[in-house]
Amino acid sequence: MNPYYDHAGITIYHGDCREMLRDVEATVVVTDPPYGISHSSSYGASWKNTTIQGDTDTAIRDEVLAQLALPAAVCGTWKTPPVQGARGCLVWDKGPQFGMGDLRFPWKPSFELVYITGDGWEGRRDEGVLRFDGHISWESLGRTHPHEKPVALFRTILQKAPAGIVLDPFAGSGASLVAAKDLGRKAIGIEIEERYCEIAAKRLAQEVLPR
């Protein structure tokens, strides 16, 4: 496989992860896969009325995780089945500014889930609610992906992750890879949409900029 980006211990491949996993070596998965909710978004963004490939159900997520059989931290939602074999679940509190959802329902959906599987996770025993403001909601203010997660969220998870190479088979715009780089860890990202490979590569090339 020819990498799309390869520098300072971080490698990005452009393609379908299901066709590439046999050639990848890693010890832990940290990823934000398609949730299986057929989400179409967002008002005023370049990705308006577009969908994420494989987002019709959780089949691709489950196939990839089963094939890898590695300890994993996997972002998700209560709306679809949990990750099989999860030993626990974290709650990402996105902060008060997020959560449009069903306006007839008197609570905002201002949280998402992170499923944890496998062994080797260690560190101080902290709360299971991770409080990070969601990434800025408007593309015009810097958002690069319709489902972008804060780098700080992935950095916090990686601080307790098993040692070795981090793999994100659904790398999107590269937040997990930036987090790995910040922590001095080697990481591999695979992304099916080339526009997001390009964005991730540009983010990783920015050595000293706020995230």
PDB file of C-alpha atoms in Angstrom:
ATOM      1  CA  MET A   1       0.000   0.000   0.000  1.00  0.00           C
ATOM      2  CA  ASN A   2       1.204   3.479  -0.803  1.00  0.00           C
ATOM      3  CA  PRO A   3       0.532   5.963   2.024  1.00  0.00           C
ATOM      4  CA  TYR A   4      -1.323   9.170   1.342  1.00  0.00           C
ATOM      5  CA  TYR A   5       0.695  10.767   4.163  1.00  0.00           C
ATOM      6  CA  ASP A   6       3.625   9.463   6.172  1.00  0.00           C
ATOM      7  CA  HIS A   7       5.553  11.653   8.609  1.00  0.00           C
ATOM      8  CA  ALA A   8       6.742  11.632  12.232  1.00  0.00           C
ATOM      9  CA  GLY A   9       5.223   8.254  13.013  1.00  0.00           C
ATOM     10  CA  ILE A  10       1.774   9.040  11.578  1.00  0.00           C
ATOM     11  CA  THR A  11       0.579   7.330   8.395  1.00  0.00           C
ATOM     12  CA  ILE A  12      -2.636   7.858   6.428  1.00  0.00           C
ATOM     13  CA  TYR A  13      -3.975   5.506   3.775  1.00  0.00           C
ATOM     14  CA  HIS A  14      -6.755   6.405   1.360  1.00  0.00           C
ATOM     15  CA  GLY A  15      -9.144   3.536   0.734  1.00  0.00           C
ATOM     16  CA  ASP A  16     -11.710   1.135   2.145  1.00  0.00           C
ATOM     17  CA  CYS A  17     -10.380  -0.158   5.465  1.00  0.00           C
ATOM     18  CA  ARG A  18     -12.000  -3.560   4.929  1.00  0.00           C
ATOM     19  CA  GLU A  19      -9.635  -4.140   2.012  1.00  0.00           C
ATOM     20  CA  MET A  20      -6.531  -2.868   3.817  1.00  0.00           C
ATOM     21  CA  LEU A  21      -6.579  -4.229   7.362  1.00  0.00           C
ATOM     22  CA  ARG A  22      -4.632  -7.397   6.548  1.00  0.00           C
ATOM     23  CA  ASP A  23      -1.615  -5.196   5.691  1.00  0.00           C
ATOM     24  CA  VAL A  24      -1.790  -3.075   8.870  1.00  0.00           C
ATOM     25  CA  GLU A  25      -0.199  -3.832  12.236  1.00  0.00           C
ATOM     26  CA  ALA A  26      -1.537  -2.094  15.336  1.00  0.00           C
ATOM     27  CA  THR A  27      -2.194  -2.748  19.018  1.00  0.00           C
ATOM     28  CA  VAL A  28      -5.206  -0.549  19.803  1.00  0.00           C
ATOM     29  CA  VAL A  29      -8.092   1.003  17.883  1.00  0.00           C
ATOM     30  CA  VAL A  30      -9.390   4.503  18.588  1.00  0.00           C
ATOM     31  CA  THR A  31     -12.034   5.477  16.078  1.00  0.00           C
ATOM     32  CA  ASP A  32     -15.205   7.355  15.212  1.00  0.00           C
ATOM     33  CA  PRO A  33     -16.954   5.022  12.734  1.00  0.00           C
ATOM     34  CA  PRO A  34     -20.223   5.549  10.880  1.00  0.00           C
ATOM     35  CA  TYR A  35     -22.939   5.378  13.545  1.00  0.00           C
ATOM     36  CA  GLY A  36     -25.548   3.653  11.391  1.00  0.00           C
ATOM     37  CA  ILE A  37     -28.074   6.490  11.556  1.00  0.00           C
ATOM     38  CA  SER A  38     -28.145   7.608   7.882  1.00  0.00           C
ATOM     39  CA  HIS A  39     -27.353  11.126   9.022  1.00  0.00           C
ATOM     40  CA  SER A  40     -27.582  13.903   6.447  1.00  0.00           C
ATOM     41  CA  SER A  41     -26.278  17.315   7.343  1.00  0.00           C
ATOM     42  CA  SER A  42     -25.583  20.245   7.746  1.00  0.00           C
ATOM     43  CA  TYR A  43     -27.240  23.548   7.119  1.00  0.00           C
ATOM     44  CA  GLY A  44     -24.906  26.004   5.426  1.00  0.00           C
ATOM     45  CA  ALA A  45     -21.928  23.624   5.131  1.00  0.00           C
ATOM     46  CA  SER A  46     -20.178  22.245   2.054  1.00  0.00           C
ATOM     47  CA  TRP A  47     -21.373  18.777   3.098  1.00  0.00           C
ATOM     48  CA  LYS A  48     -25.037  19.827   3.215  1.00  0.00           C
ATOM     49  CA  ASN A  49     -27.351  16.982   2.146  1.00  0.00           C
ATOM     50  CA  THR A  50     -24.469  14.525   1.916  1.00  0.00           C
ATOM     51  CA  THR A  51     -24.119  11.290   3.867  1.00  0.00           C
ATOM     52  CA  ILE A  52     -21.250   9.313   5.357  1.00  0.00           C
ATOM     53  CA  GLN A  53     -20.368   6.132   3.465  1.00  0.00           C
ATOM     54  CA  GLY A  54     -21.533   3.036   5.324  1.00  0.00           C
ATOM     55  CA  ASP A  55     -23.838   4.968   7.667  1.00  0.00           C
ATOM     56  CA  THR A  56     -27.020   3.024   6.906  1.00  0.00           C
ATOM     57  CA  ASP A  57     -26.357   0.545   9.751  1.00  0.00           C
ATOM     58  CA  THR A  58     -23.538  -0.691  11.998  1.00  0.00           C
ATOM     59  CA  ALA A  59     -22.530  -3.602   9.754  1.00  0.00           C
ATOM     60  CA  ILE A  60     -19.252  -2.090   8.540  1.00  0.00           C
ATOM     61  CA  ARG A  61     -18.282  -0.961  12.044  1.00  0.00           C
ATOM     62  CA  ASP A  62     -18.931  -4.432  13.442  1.00  0.00           C
ATOM     63  CA  GLU A  63     -17.193  -6.228  10.564  1.00  0.00           C
ATOM     64  CA  VAL A  64     -14.033  -4.148  10.956  1.00  0.00           C
ATOM     65  CA  LEU A  65     -13.853  -4.448  14.747  1.00  0.00           C
ATOM     66  CA  ALA A  66     -14.380  -8.221  14.546  1.00  0.00           C
ATOM     67  CA  GLN A  67     -11.654  -8.553  11.945  1.00  0.00           C
ATOM     68  CA  LEU A  68      -9.197  -6.535  14.042  1.00  0.00           C
ATOM     69  CA  ALA A  69     -10.008  -8.149  17.430  1.00  0.00           C
ATOM     70  CA  LEU A  70      -7.997  -5.459  19.249  1.00  0.00           C
ATOM     71  CA  PRO A  71      -8.692  -3.351  22.344  1.00  0.00           C
ATOM     72  CA  ALA A  72     -10.750  -0.424  21.103  1.00  0.00           C
ATOM     73  CA  ALA A  73     -12.380   2.884  21.958  1.00  0.00           C
ATOM     74  CA  VAL A  74     -15.268   3.378  19.549  1.00  0.00           C
ATOM     75  CA  CYS A  75     -17.497   6.452  19.356  1.00  0.00           C
ATOM     76  CA  GLY A  76     -21.197   5.757  19.020  1.00  0.00           C
ATOM     77  CA  THR A  77     -24.774   6.636  19.893  1.00  0.00           C
ATOM     78  CA  TRP A  78     -27.608   5.144  21.945  1.00  0.00           C
ATOM     79  CA  LYS A  79     -29.725   5.128  18.759  1.00  0.00           C
ATOM     80  CA  THR A  80     -27.999   2.031  17.352  1.00  0.00           C
ATOM     81  CA  PRO A  81     -26.782  -1.275  18.860  1.00  0.00           C
ATOM     82  CA  PRO A  82     -23.693  -1.020  21.075  1.00  0.00           C
ATOM     83  CA  VAL A  83     -20.320  -2.386  20.076  1.00  0.00           C
ATOM     84  CA  GLN A  84     -20.270  -6.138  20.629  1.00  0.00           C
ATOM     85  CA  GLY A  85     -18.069  -7.196  23.525  1.00  0.00           C
ATOM     86  CA  ALA A  86     -17.857  -3.725  25.060  1.00  0.00           C
ATOM     87  CA  ARG A  87     -16.636  -3.912  28.654  1.00  0.00           C
ATOM     88  CA  GLY A  88     -17.845  -0.421  29.446  1.00  0.00           C
ATOM     89  CA  CYS A  89     -19.083   2.831  28.028  1.00  0.00           C
ATOM     90  CA  LEU A  90     -17.961   6.445  28.453  1.00  0.00           C
ATOM     91  CA  VAL A  91     -20.203   9.446  27.953  1.00  0.00           C
ATOM     92  CA  TRP A  92     -18.870  12.412  26.021  1.00  0.00           C
ATOM     93  CA  ASP A  93     -20.632  15.535  27.323  1.00  0.00           C
ATOM     94  CA  LYS A  94     -20.451  17.968  24.390  1.00  0.00           C
ATOM     95  CA  GLY A  95     -21.463  21.043  26.351  1.00  0.00           C
ATOM     96  CA  PRO A  96     -24.562  23.225  26.391  1.00  0.00           C
ATOM     97  CA  GLN A  97     -24.270  24.683  22.900  1.00  0.00           C
ATOM     98  CA  PHE A  98     -24.840  21.361  21.133  1.00  0.00           C
ATOM     99  CA  GLY A  99     -27.904  19.257  20.517  1.00  0.00           C
ATOM    100  CA  MET A 100     -30.579  20.387  18.078  1.00  0.00           C
ATOM    101  CA  GLY A 101     -32.322  17.019  17.684  1.00  0.00           C
ATOM    102  CA  ASP A 102     -36.081  16.657  17.983  1.00  0.00           C
ATOM    103  CA  LEU A 103     -37.360  20.090  19.012  1.00  0.00           C
ATOM    104  CA  ARG A 104     -40.507  18.495  20.491  1.00  0.00           C
ATOM    105  CA  PHE A 105     -38.340  16.697  23.079  1.00  0.00           C
ATOM    106  CA  PRO A 106     -37.496  18.935  26.072  1.00  0.00           C
ATOM    107  CA  TRP A 107     -33.857  17.812  26.412  1.00  0.00           C
ATOM    108  CA  LYS A 108     -30.989  18.369  24.012  1.00  0.00           C
ATOM    109  CA  PRO A 109     -29.063  15.319  22.745  1.00  0.00           C
ATOM    110  CA  SER A 110     -25.841  16.979  23.881  1.00  0.00           C
ATOM    111  CA  PHE A 111     -23.862  13.797  24.487  1.00  0.00           C
ATOM    112  CA  GLU A 112     -22.433  10.825  22.645  1.00  0.00           C
ATOM    113  CA  LEU A 113     -20.994   7.484  23.750  1.00  0.00           C
ATOM    114  CA  VAL A 114     -17.567   5.863  23.576  1.00  0.00           C
ATOM    115  CA  TYR A 115     -17.514   2.059  23.872  1.00  0.00           C
ATOM    116  CA  ILE A 116     -14.406   0.444  25.371  1.00  0.00           C
ATOM    117  CA  THR A 117     -13.390  -3.120  24.502  1.00  0.00           C
ATOM    118  CA  GLY A 118     -10.476  -5.372  25.370  1.00  0.00           C
ATOM    119  CA  ASP A 119      -7.719  -5.255  27.962  1.00  0.00           C
ATOM    120  CA  GLY A 120      -4.668  -3.115  28.609  1.00  0.00           C
ATOM    121  CA  TRP A 121      -6.415   0.129  29.496  1.00  0.00           C
ATOM    122  CA  GLU A 122      -4.786   1.654  32.549  1.00  0.00           C
ATOM    123  CA  GLY A 123      -4.199   4.840  34.502  1.00  0.00           C
ATOM    124  CA  ARG A 124      -5.930   6.814  37.230  1.00  0.00           C
ATOM    125  CA  ARG A 125      -9.544   5.797  37.763  1.00  0.00           C
ATOM    126  CA  ASP A 126     -11.472   8.873  36.592  1.00  0.00           C
ATOM    127  CA  GLU A 127     -15.117   9.685  35.936  1.00  0.00           C
ATOM    128  CA  GLY A 128     -16.827   7.967  33.027  1.00  0.00           C
ATOM    129  CA  VAL A 129     -18.192  11.295  31.789  1.00  0.00           C
ATOM    130  CA  LEU A 130     -15.710  13.201  29.622  1.00  0.00           C
ATOM    131  CA  ARG A 131     -16.560  16.879  29.403  1.00  0.00           C
ATOM    132  CA  PHE A 132     -15.243  18.599  26.292  1.00  0.00           C
ATOM    133  CA  ASP A 133     -17.072  21.237  24.322  1.00  0.00           C
ATOM    134  CA  GLY A 134     -17.958  19.840  20.928  1.00  0.00           C
ATOM    135  CA  HIS A 135     -15.854  21.057  18.061  1.00  0.00           C
ATOM    136  CA  ILE A 136     -17.063  24.380  16.672  1.00  0.00           C
ATOM    137  CA  SER A 137     -20.302  23.718  14.897  1.00  0.00           C
ATOM    138  CA  TRP A 138     -19.843  25.890  11.819  1.00  0.00           C
ATOM    139  CA  GLU A 139     -17.593  25.092   8.886  1.00  0.00           C
ATOM    140  CA  SER A 140     -17.007  28.815   8.393  1.00  0.00           C
ATOM    141  CA  LEU A 141     -15.363  28.895  11.849  1.00  0.00           C
ATOM    142  CA  GLY A 142     -13.060  25.952  11.215  1.00  0.00           C
ATOM    143  CA  ARG A 143     -15.032  22.715  11.361  1.00  0.00           C
ATOM    144  CA  THR A 144     -13.641  20.267   8.818  1.00  0.00           C
ATOM    145  CA  HIS A 145     -15.985  17.252   9.011  1.00  0.00           C
ATOM    146  CA  PRO A 146     -19.718  16.825   9.733  1.00  0.00           C
ATOM    147  CA  HIS A 147     -18.948  14.507  12.664  1.00  0.00           C
ATOM    148  CA  GLU A 148     -15.666  15.993  13.840  1.00  0.00           C
ATOM    149  CA  LYS A 149     -14.593  15.183  17.404  1.00  0.00           C
ATOM    150  CA  PRO A 150     -12.326  17.323  19.598  1.00  0.00           C
ATOM    151  CA  VAL A 151      -8.674  16.323  19.590  1.00  0.00           C
ATOM    152  CA  ALA A 152      -8.749  16.680  23.395  1.00  0.00           C
ATOM    153  CA  LEU A 153     -11.354  13.904  23.642  1.00  0.00           C
ATOM    154  CA  PHE A 154      -9.156  11.424  21.797  1.00  0.00           C
ATOM    155  CA  ARG A 155      -6.054  12.603  23.650  1.00  0.00           C
ATOM    156  CA  THR A 156      -7.717  11.859  26.999  1.00  0.00           C
ATOM    157  CA  ILE A 157      -8.745   8.383  25.834  1.00  0.00           C
ATOM    158  CA  LEU A 158      -5.306   7.616  24.412  1.00  0.00           C
ATOM    159  CA  GLN A 159      -3.637   8.507  27.703  1.00  0.00           C
ATOM    160  CA  LYS A 160      -5.179   5.324  29.155  1.00  0.00           C
ATOM    161  CA  ALA A 161      -4.863   3.167  26.032  1.00  0.00           C
ATOM    162  CA  PRO A 162      -2.641   0.096  25.649  1.00  0.00           C
ATOM    163  CA  ALA A 163       0.876   0.834  24.444  1.00  0.00           C
ATOM    164  CA  GLY A 164       1.862   0.471  20.802  1.00  0.00           C
ATOM    165  CA  ILE A 165       0.558   1.612  17.437  1.00  0.00           C
ATOM    166  CA  VAL A 166      -2.853   3.311  17.307  1.00  0.00           C
ATOM    167  CA  LEU A 167      -5.183   2.501  14.412  1.00  0.00           C
ATOM    168  CA  ASP A 168      -8.155   4.540  13.245  1.00  0.00           C
ATOM    169  CA  PRO A 169      -9.832   2.678  10.362  1.00  0.00           C
ATOM    170  CA  PHE A 170     -12.406   5.494   9.956  1.00  0.00           C
ATOM    171  CA  ALA A 171     -10.028   8.429  10.287  1.00  0.00           C
ATOM    172  CA  GLY A 172     -12.209  11.234   8.935  1.00  0.00           C
ATOM    173  CA  SER A 173     -10.393  14.549   9.202  1.00  0.00           C
ATOM    174  CA  GLY A 174      -7.771  13.078  11.505  1.00  0.00           C
ATOM    175  CA  ALA A 175      -8.588  14.174  15.066  1.00  0.00           C
ATOM    176  CA  SER A 176      -7.473  10.843  16.544  1.00  0.00           C
ATOM    177  CA  LEU A 177      -4.226  10.995  14.564  1.00  0.00           C
ATOM    178  CA  VAL A 178      -3.485  14.516  15.759  1.00  0.00           C
ATOM    179  CA  ALA A 179      -4.109  13.337  19.334  1.00  0.00           C
ATOM    180  CA  ALA A 180      -1.686  10.433  18.859  1.00  0.00           C
ATOM    181  CA  LYS A 181       0.928  12.782  17.439  1.00  0.00           C
ATOM    182  CA  ASP A 182       0.504  15.143  20.410  1.00  0.00           C
ATOM    183  CA  LEU A 183       1.257  12.224  22.734  1.00  0.00           C
ATOM    184  CA  GLY A 184       4.251  11.028  20.731  1.00  0.00           C
ATOM    185  CA  ARG A 185       2.527   7.821  19.645  1.00  0.00           C
ATOM    186  CA  LYS A 186       2.709   6.115  16.280  1.00  0.00           C
ATOM    187  CA  ALA A 187      -0.627   5.909  14.511  1.00  0.00           C
ATOM    188  CA  ILE A 188      -2.227   4.704  11.295  1.00  0.00           C
ATOM    189  CA  GLY A 189      -5.375   6.191   9.820  1.00  0.00           C
ATOM    190  CA  ILE A 190      -7.469   4.837   6.949  1.00  0.00           C
ATOM    191  CA  GLU A 191     -10.093   7.021   5.292  1.00  0.00           C
ATOM    192  CA  ILE A 192     -12.319   6.184   2.332  1.00  0.00           C
ATOM    193  CA  GLU A 193     -13.003   9.776   1.235  1.00  0.00           C
ATOM    194  CA  GLU A 194      -9.983  11.520  -0.253  1.00  0.00           C
ATOM    195  CA  ARG A 195     -11.122  15.023   0.698  1.00  0.00           C
ATOM    196  CA  TYR A 196     -10.795  14.069   4.362  1.00  0.00           C
ATOM    197  CA  CYS A 197      -7.404  12.429   3.802  1.00  0.00           C
ATOM    198  CA  GLU A 198      -6.240  15.774   2.448  1.00  0.00           C
ATOM    199  CA  ILE A 199      -7.668  17.679   5.420  1.00  0.00           C
ATOM    200  CA  ALA A 200      -6.099  15.251   7.898  1.00  0.00           C
ATOM    201  CA  ALA A 201      -2.713  15.518   6.203  1.00  0.00           C
ATOM    202  CA  LYS A 202      -2.848  19.308   6.371  1.00  0.00           C
ATOM    203  CA  ARG A 203      -3.781  19.217  10.067  1.00  0.00           C
ATOM    204  CA  LEU A 204      -0.888  16.896  10.837  1.00  0.00           C
ATOM    205  CA  ALA A 205       1.527  19.114   8.916  1.00  0.00           C
ATOM    206  CA  GLN A 206       0.718  22.015  11.236  1.00  0.00           C
ATOM    207  CA  GLU A 207       3.363  21.477  13.897  1.00  0.00           C
ATOM    208  CA  VAL A 208       2.478  24.170  16.440  1.00  0.00           C
ATOM    209  CA  LEU A 209      -1.070  25.446  16.098  1.00  0.00           C
ATOM    210  CA  PRO A 210      -3.966  25.369  18.619  1.00  0.00           C
ATOM    211  CA  ARG A 211      -6.490  22.552  18.183  1.00  0.00           C
TER     212      ARG A 211
END
